[in-house]
Short mmCIF file of C-alpha atoms in Angstrom, two decimals:
data_model
loop_
_atom_site.label_atom_id
_atom_site.label_comp_id
_atom_site.label_asym_id
_atom_site.label_seq_id
_atom_site.Cartn_x
_atom_site.Cartn_y
_atom_site.Cartn_z
CA MET A 1 -30.83 40.35 -7.89
CA VAL A 2 -27.47 41.68 -6.67
CA LYS A 3 -27.54 39.26 -3.73
CA PHE A 4 -28.37 36.44 -6.14
CA PHE A 5 -25.30 37.13 -8.29
CA GLN A 6 -23.15 37.57 -5.17
CA ALA A 7 -24.27 34.15 -4.00
CA ILE A 8 -23.37 32.62 -7.37
CA VAL A 9 -19.93 34.23 -7.32
CA PHE A 10 -19.40 33.04 -3.74
CA CYS A 11 -20.28 29.45 -4.70
CA VAL A 12 -17.98 29.54 -7.71
CA VAL A 13 -15.11 30.81 -5.54
CA ILE A 14 -15.71 28.10 -2.92
CA ILE A 15 -15.80 25.34 -5.54
CA SER A 16 -12.70 26.69 -7.29
CA CYS A 17 -10.81 26.88 -3.99
CA ARG A 18 -11.84 23.35 -3.08
CA GLU A 19 -10.67 22.03 -6.45
CA ALA A 20 -7.39 23.96 -6.21
CA LYS A 21 -6.78 22.66 -2.70
CA ALA A 22 -7.55 19.10 -3.77
CA ASP A 23 -5.27 19.44 -6.76
CA ASP A 24 -2.45 20.81 -4.57
CA THR A 25 -2.90 17.94 -2.13
CA ALA A 26 -2.61 15.37 -4.91
CA GLN A 27 0.50 16.99 -6.31
CA LYS A 28 2.22 17.33 -2.94
CA TRP A 29 1.59 13.87 -1.53
CA SER A 30 1.19 11.63 -4.54
CA PRO A 31 2.97 12.96 -7.63
CA ARG A 32 2.46 9.74 -9.62
CA ASN A 33 -1.30 10.13 -9.67
CA LYS A 34 -2.14 10.82 -13.31
CA TYR A 35 -4.36 7.73 -13.55
CA TRP A 36 -6.62 8.69 -10.62
CA ARG A 37 -6.18 12.44 -10.07
CA HIS A 38 -9.45 13.12 -11.88
CA LEU A 39 -11.27 11.51 -8.93
CA LEU A 40 -9.93 14.15 -6.57
CA LYS A 41 -10.41 16.93 -9.07
CA GLU A 42 -14.05 16.06 -9.73
CA GLN A 43 -14.88 14.75 -6.24
CA SER A 44 -16.54 11.74 -7.86
CA GLY A 45 -15.82 8.55 -9.77
CA LEU A 46 -15.48 6.01 -6.94
CA ASP A 47 -17.83 3.51 -8.52
CA ASP A 48 -17.22 -0.24 -8.49
CA GLY A 49 -20.39 -1.02 -10.44
CA ASN A 50 -22.66 -0.65 -7.40
CA GLY A 51 -23.06 3.10 -7.30
CA GLU A 52 -21.05 6.28 -6.77
CA HIS A 53 -19.45 6.47 -3.30
CA PHE A 54 -17.08 9.46 -3.23
CA ASP A 55 -19.31 11.55 -0.96
CA ASP A 56 -20.21 8.49 1.10
CA MET A 57 -16.55 7.71 1.74
CA GLN A 58 -15.72 11.31 2.53
CA SER A 59 -18.57 11.57 5.02
CA CYS A 60 -17.80 8.19 6.57
CA VAL A 61 -14.12 8.98 7.11
CA ARG A 62 -14.83 12.42 8.58
CA THR A 63 -17.50 11.07 10.94
CA ALA A 64 -15.33 8.22 12.13
CA LEU A 65 -12.35 10.48 12.78
CA SER A 66 -14.40 13.10 14.62
CA GLU A 67 -15.44 10.34 17.02
CA SER A 68 -11.78 9.58 17.80
CA ASN A 69 -10.50 13.12 18.36
CA ASP A 70 -9.54 12.20 21.91
CA VAL A 71 -6.73 10.07 20.47
CA VAL A 72 -5.30 13.11 18.68
CA LEU A 73 -5.60 15.33 21.76
CA GLN A 74 -3.76 12.83 23.95
CA GLU A 75 -1.04 12.18 21.40
CA LYS A 76 2.56 13.10 21.97
CA THR A 77 4.88 13.71 19.06
CA ALA A 78 7.52 10.99 18.71
CA VAL A 79 10.43 11.06 16.31
CA PRO A 80 10.86 8.04 13.99
CA THR A 81 14.08 6.25 14.95
CA ILE A 82 16.16 3.56 13.24
CA VAL A 83 16.05 0.51 15.52
CA ASP A 84 17.84 -2.17 13.51
CA THR A 85 19.00 -3.23 10.05
CA LEU A 86 19.55 -6.61 8.42
CA THR A 87 22.09 -7.36 5.68
CA ASP A 88 22.30 -10.46 3.49
CA SER A 89 25.31 -12.60 2.59
CA GLN A 90 26.22 -10.12 -0.18
CA ASN A 91 26.32 -7.26 2.33
CA ARG A 92 23.14 -5.69 0.98
CA THR A 93 20.74 -4.21 3.49
CA VAL A 94 17.45 -6.06 2.99
CA LEU A 95 15.49 -4.71 5.98
CA VAL A 96 15.31 -1.61 8.16
CA GLU A 97 13.28 -1.51 11.39
CA ILE A 98 12.01 1.92 12.47
CA GLY A 99 10.48 2.80 15.83
CA ASN A 100 7.78 5.49 16.31
CA ALA A 101 6.97 5.13 12.63
CA ILE A 102 3.25 5.88 12.89
CA THR A 103 1.27 7.86 15.46
CA PRO A 104 -1.81 6.61 17.36
CA SER A 105 -4.04 9.06 15.47
CA GLN A 106 -2.68 7.83 12.15
CA VAL A 107 -3.41 4.26 13.26
CA GLU A 108 -7.00 5.32 13.96
CA SER A 109 -7.16 6.93 10.50
CA VAL A 110 -6.04 3.68 8.88
CA LYS A 111 -8.57 1.61 10.81
CA ARG A 112 -11.44 4.00 10.07
CA LEU A 113 -10.54 4.17 6.40
CA ALA A 114 -10.55 0.37 6.31
CA GLU A 115 -13.98 0.25 7.97
CA CYS A 116 -15.44 2.75 5.51
CA THR A 117 -13.88 0.90 2.59
CA ARG A 118 -15.45 -2.39 3.65
CA LEU A 119 -18.78 -0.62 4.15
CA TYR A 120 -19.02 0.82 0.65
CA PHE A 121 -16.86 -1.62 -1.33
CA PRO A 122 -17.44 -4.97 0.45
CA GLU A 123 -16.86 -7.09 -2.64
CA SER A 124 -14.30 -5.23 -4.72
CA ARG A 125 -11.99 -3.96 -1.95
CA PHE A 126 -12.04 -6.77 0.60
CA ASP A 127 -10.59 -10.26 0.34
CA HIS A 128 -10.61 -13.18 2.77
CA ARG A 129 -7.22 -14.00 1.35
CA ASP A 130 -6.12 -17.61 1.60
CA PHE A 131 -2.51 -18.40 0.68
CA GLU A 132 -3.29 -21.81 -0.76
CA LEU A 133 0.25 -22.76 -1.79
CA SER A 134 2.12 -21.77 1.36
CA GLY A 135 -0.70 -21.86 3.92
CA GLY A 136 -2.37 -19.32 6.16
CA GLY A 137 -3.56 -15.94 4.97
CA ASN A 138 -5.22 -12.74 6.18
CA ASP A 139 -8.33 -10.62 5.82
CA CYS A 140 -7.23 -7.83 3.52
CA THR A 141 -8.87 -4.44 2.92
CA PHE A 142 -7.42 -2.77 -0.20
CA MET A 143 -7.08 1.01 0.33
CA ASN A 144 -4.84 2.15 -2.51
CA ILE A 145 -6.03 5.51 -3.94
CA LEU A 146 -8.55 5.80 -1.10
CA LEU A 147 -5.59 6.34 1.22
CA GLN A 148 -4.13 9.10 -0.95
CA ILE A 149 -7.51 10.84 -1.30
CA PHE A 150 -9.01 10.59 2.18
CA SER A 151 -5.95 10.15 4.43
CA PRO A 152 -3.19 12.08 2.63
CA GLU A 153 -1.32 12.78 5.86
CA VAL A 154 -1.00 9.02 6.47
CA TYR A 155 0.17 8.48 2.89
CA GLU A 156 2.76 11.24 3.34
CA ASN A 157 4.01 9.46 6.45
CA VAL A 158 4.26 6.14 4.58
CA VAL A 159 6.47 7.81 1.97
CA ASN A 160 8.60 9.54 4.61
CA ILE A 161 9.19 6.30 6.52
CA ALA A 162 10.09 4.55 3.26
CA LYS A 163 12.55 7.37 2.46
CA LEU A 164 14.13 7.10 5.90
CA ALA A 165 14.74 3.38 5.38
CA TYR A 166 15.85 3.91 1.77
CA GLU A 167 18.54 6.38 2.84
CA LYS A 168 19.68 4.27 5.78
CA ALA A 169 19.96 1.14 3.63
CA GLY A 170 21.67 2.90 0.74
CA TRP A 171 19.31 1.32 -1.77
CA GLY A 172 19.92 4.14 -4.20
CA GLU A 173 23.71 3.78 -4.35
CA GLN A 174 23.83 0.05 -3.69
CA LEU A 175 20.97 -1.27 -5.82
CA ARG A 176 20.15 1.78 -7.96
CA LEU A 177 16.52 1.74 -6.89
CA ARG A 178 14.55 4.91 -7.42
CA PRO A 179 13.58 6.75 -4.18
CA PRO A 180 10.10 6.16 -2.72
CA HIS A 181 8.75 9.60 -3.60
CA MET A 182 9.45 8.81 -7.26
CA CYS A 183 7.66 5.45 -7.09
CA GLY A 184 4.00 4.63 -7.44
CA LEU A 185 2.05 2.93 -4.68
CA ARG A 186 1.21 -0.54 -5.94
CA THR A 187 -1.03 -1.46 -3.01
CA SER A 188 -2.02 -0.27 0.45
CA GLU A 189 -3.61 -2.90 2.67
CA TYR A 190 -5.10 -3.15 6.16
CA LEU A 191 -4.46 -6.71 7.35
CA ASN A 192 -6.27 -8.59 10.10
CA TYR A 193 -5.37 -12.11 11.20
CA LYS A 194 -8.48 -12.84 13.28
CA GLU A 195 -9.60 -15.66 10.99
CA PHE A 196 -6.09 -16.91 10.16
CA LYS A 197 -3.39 -18.35 12.40
CA ARG A 198 -0.33 -17.76 10.22
CA LEU A 199 0.87 -16.35 6.91
CA GLY A 200 2.74 -18.69 4.60
CA GLY A 201 6.11 -17.73 3.16
CA HIS A 202 6.04 -15.66 -0.02
CA ALA A 203 7.67 -12.69 -1.74
CA ASP A 204 6.04 -9.47 -2.97
CA THR A 205 7.46 -10.04 -6.42
CA GLY A 206 7.16 -7.09 -8.75
CA SER A 207 7.40 -4.45 -6.03
CA LEU A 208 10.58 -2.63 -4.95
CA PHE A 209 10.12 -2.23 -1.22
CA THR A 210 7.39 -3.02 1.28
CA VAL A 211 6.55 -0.82 4.29
CA LEU A 212 4.83 -2.78 7.07
CA PHE A 213 3.42 -0.93 10.10
CA ALA A 214 2.51 -2.71 13.34
CA LEU A 215 -0.87 -1.48 14.59
CA SER A 216 -1.28 -3.99 17.44
CA ASP A 217 0.47 -4.31 20.76
CA PRO A 218 2.51 -7.54 20.47
CA LYS A 219 1.60 -8.36 24.09
CA LEU A 220 -1.95 -9.03 22.92
CA TYR A 221 -1.05 -12.01 20.75
CA GLN A 222 1.15 -15.06 21.09
CA GLY A 223 3.58 -16.04 18.32
CA GLY A 224 2.90 -14.10 15.14
CA GLU A 225 6.56 -13.30 14.48
CA PHE A 226 7.46 -11.77 11.14
CA TYR A 227 10.22 -13.87 9.57
CA LEU A 228 12.55 -13.06 6.72
CA LEU A 229 14.83 -15.29 4.68
CA PRO A 230 17.42 -13.40 2.63
CA ARG A 231 18.33 -15.29 -0.54
CA ASP A 232 21.69 -17.11 -0.58
CA GLU A 233 21.81 -16.97 3.21
CA PRO A 234 24.23 -19.63 4.59
CA ASP A 235 22.34 -22.65 5.95
CA ASP A 236 19.06 -20.96 4.94
CA ARG A 237 19.18 -18.91 8.13
CA MET A 238 15.97 -17.03 8.90
CA TYR A 239 15.51 -13.88 10.95
CA TYR A 240 12.55 -13.20 13.22
CA PHE A 241 11.00 -9.92 14.34
CA LYS A 242 8.06 -9.24 16.60
CA PRO A 243 7.49 -5.58 15.73
CA ARG A 244 6.55 -3.22 18.51
CA GLN A 245 3.31 -1.27 18.22
CA TYR A 246 3.69 1.86 16.03
CA SER A 247 6.96 0.58 14.53
CA ALA A 248 7.61 -0.25 10.88
CA ILE A 249 9.59 -2.86 9.02
CA VAL A 250 10.78 -1.74 5.57
CA PHE A 251 12.28 -4.46 3.39
CA LEU A 252 13.12 -5.35 -0.19
CA SER A 253 9.85 -6.74 -1.48
CA ASP A 254 11.32 -9.76 -3.24
CA THR A 255 12.76 -11.12 0.00
CA HIS A 256 11.03 -14.29 1.20
CA HIS A 257 8.91 -13.55 4.30
CA GLY A 258 5.89 -14.65 6.29
CA VAL A 259 4.31 -14.85 9.76
CA THR A 260 4.67 -17.71 12.25
CA ASP A 261 1.72 -19.38 14.01
CA LEU A 262 -0.20 -16.97 16.20
CA GLU A 263 -3.04 -16.66 18.68
CA GLY A 264 -4.76 -13.36 19.39
CA PRO A 265 -5.50 -10.08 17.54
CA ARG A 266 -2.82 -8.99 15.09
CA GLU A 267 -3.41 -5.96 12.86
CA MET A 268 -0.93 -4.64 10.29
CA PHE A 269 -0.83 -1.93 7.63
CA THR A 270 1.29 -2.76 4.58
CA ASN A 271 2.26 -0.70 1.53
CA GLU A 272 4.24 -1.71 -1.56
CA PHE A 273 6.08 0.69 -3.86
CA TRP A 274 6.92 -0.11 -7.48
CA VAL A 275 8.38 1.47 -10.63
CA TYR A 276 5.03 2.34 -12.21
CA ASP A 277 2.58 5.14 -11.47
CA ASP A 278 -0.31 4.40 -9.13
CA ALA A 279 -2.73 2.04 -10.86
CA PRO A 280 -6.12 3.46 -11.98
CA TRP A 281 -9.14 3.05 -9.70
CA HIS A 282 -10.94 0.66 -12.04
CA GLY A 283 -7.86 -1.54 -12.37
CA SER A 284 -6.85 -4.41 -10.16
CA THR A 285 -6.89 -3.88 -6.40
CA ARG A 286 -3.33 -5.19 -6.43
CA ALA A 287 -2.18 -4.80 -10.03
CA ASP A 288 0.68 -6.91 -11.30
CA ASN A 289 3.50 -5.99 -13.65
CA ALA A 290 1.93 -7.67 -16.66
CA GLU A 291 -1.30 -5.70 -16.28
CA MET A 292 0.48 -2.39 -15.86
CA ASP A 293 2.85 -3.02 -18.75
CA VAL A 294 -0.07 -3.64 -21.12
CA PHE A 295 -2.01 -0.70 -19.70
CA VAL A 296 0.91 1.75 -19.93
CA GLN A 297 1.67 0.67 -23.50
CA ARG A 298 -1.95 1.28 -24.49
CA VAL A 299 -1.95 4.69 -22.82
CA GLU A 300 1.23 5.68 -24.65
CA GLU A 301 -0.18 4.50 -27.98
CA THR A 302 -3.61 6.12 -27.72
CA LEU A 303 -3.53 9.13 -25.37
CA ASP A 304 -1.82 12.50 -25.18
CA HIS A 305 0.77 12.01 -22.43
CA SER A 306 1.69 15.68 -22.24
CA VAL A 307 -1.35 16.24 -19.99
CA ASP A 308 -1.06 16.32 -16.20
CA TYR A 309 -3.70 13.66 -15.73
CA TYR A 310 -6.28 11.64 -17.66
CA GLU A 311 -10.07 11.53 -17.49
CA GLU A 312 -11.89 8.35 -16.47
CA ASP A 313 -13.46 7.96 -19.92
CA ASP A 314 -9.96 7.97 -21.45
CA LEU A 315 -8.78 5.08 -19.27
CA ILE A 316 -11.74 2.81 -18.66
CA ASP A 317 -11.33 0.71 -21.81
CA LEU A 318 -7.54 0.48 -21.67
CA TRP A 319 -7.20 -1.76 -18.61
CA PRO A 320 -6.35 -5.27 -19.85
CA PHE A 321 -8.32 -8.47 -19.36
CA GLU A 322 -6.64 -11.80 -18.71
CA GLU A 323 -6.69 -12.77 -22.37
CA ASP A 324 -4.90 -9.51 -23.21
CA ILE A 325 -2.10 -10.45 -20.83
CA ASP A 326 -1.75 -13.90 -22.41
CA GLU A 327 -1.36 -12.36 -25.86
CA PHE A 328 1.14 -9.75 -24.75
CA ASP A 329 4.69 -11.04 -24.46
CA GLY A 330 6.54 -7.79 -23.77
CA TYR A 331 5.95 -7.43 -20.06
CA SER A 332 8.66 -7.73 -17.45
CA SER A 333 8.76 -10.62 -15.01
CA GLY A 334 9.44 -8.34 -12.06
CA HIS A 335 11.71 -5.58 -10.89
CA GLY A 336 13.19 -7.28 -7.86
CA PHE A 337 16.29 -9.18 -6.89
CA TYR A 338 15.19 -12.58 -5.66
CA GLU A 339 13.13 -15.36 -7.21
CA ASP A 340 9.70 -16.00 -5.69
CA GLU A 341 10.28 -19.59 -4.73
CA SER A 342 11.12 -21.64 -1.67
CA SER A 343 13.33 -24.66 -1.28
CA ASP A 344 12.22 -27.68 0.73
CA ASP A 345 14.87 -26.81 3.32
CA GLU A 346 13.42 -23.32 3.76
CA LEU A 347 9.88 -24.61 4.19
CA ASN A 348 11.02 -27.25 6.67
CA ALA A 349 12.87 -24.62 8.69
CA ILE A 350 9.73 -22.48 8.82
CA GLU A 351 7.66 -25.43 10.01
CA ASP A 352 10.27 -26.22 12.70
CA LYS A 353 10.06 -22.64 13.97
CA ASN A 354 6.26 -22.83 14.06
CA ASP A 355 6.48 -26.05 16.07
CA GLU A 356 8.80 -24.34 18.59
CA LEU A 357 6.34 -21.50 19.04
#
């Protein structure tokens, strides 16, 4: 009987320690987590309507990473370094390029997390994304929240690289943007261009800054240059970058950008920060401002916001449907600095560059 009670006490201690550790992890690496922290606390809740997959994801990620331990053992520590910056016609820094921004083991973590995500959420977290208006596209695996839960060290690195660029660019003093660690993560995406040959010009309207990591060696593909067009640039001048493997490009999200024609394997890892908290798990895979404005207003009107985090049952009915957005006229049109549009001259210039390549 004594051994029985000792076993019970031991189990309770183990569970309590695991919950405390999980809670500490969430607080340290993702402070704006009140809409999904219950998932980590309860070690459950990753259900997209086709079953609970928290344990499945945890097991999948651990197994995949244990198979790639040789990458970690062979890895040498490299210090992230500012490589280049780009300013617009108003002398605002719109882009910062950083070398050694992600380690080989972190790249493996991103790829494995993407594989596990597609395995257990093939319909809700994967999109063969076609940019119908501007052309091209990419195969996108949405990993927001999954990244923070199962690869917190990678998420921490994303924030640190964003902070490095933020400080170098002076976006706090110059544009009064809040620092990355005080922003929510709007989306985290693993991008593959195997089925697409370019990415049409667009802007990540509604986000503050985008952190784009190069996972592939640029020698393995032809073309595939990242291009950027700062607004009000004289003669619509565009800038082209072919990011080196393990480097990152951090730029103001509302800046027009895209990818030129390419041949060969090109893999990227992109993350967008915005003014809101992280979106809830059951919300959109890439929530927009209108959705979050309605959702936040409902939370403020119906829930006790003195709590550290909310339960799933509190939030599930508050996420808006499309008709709710149409009826709500109080949302913002974006928190950026450029309009999400392209002139004919810009599009022609992009096509000319593609022809050259």
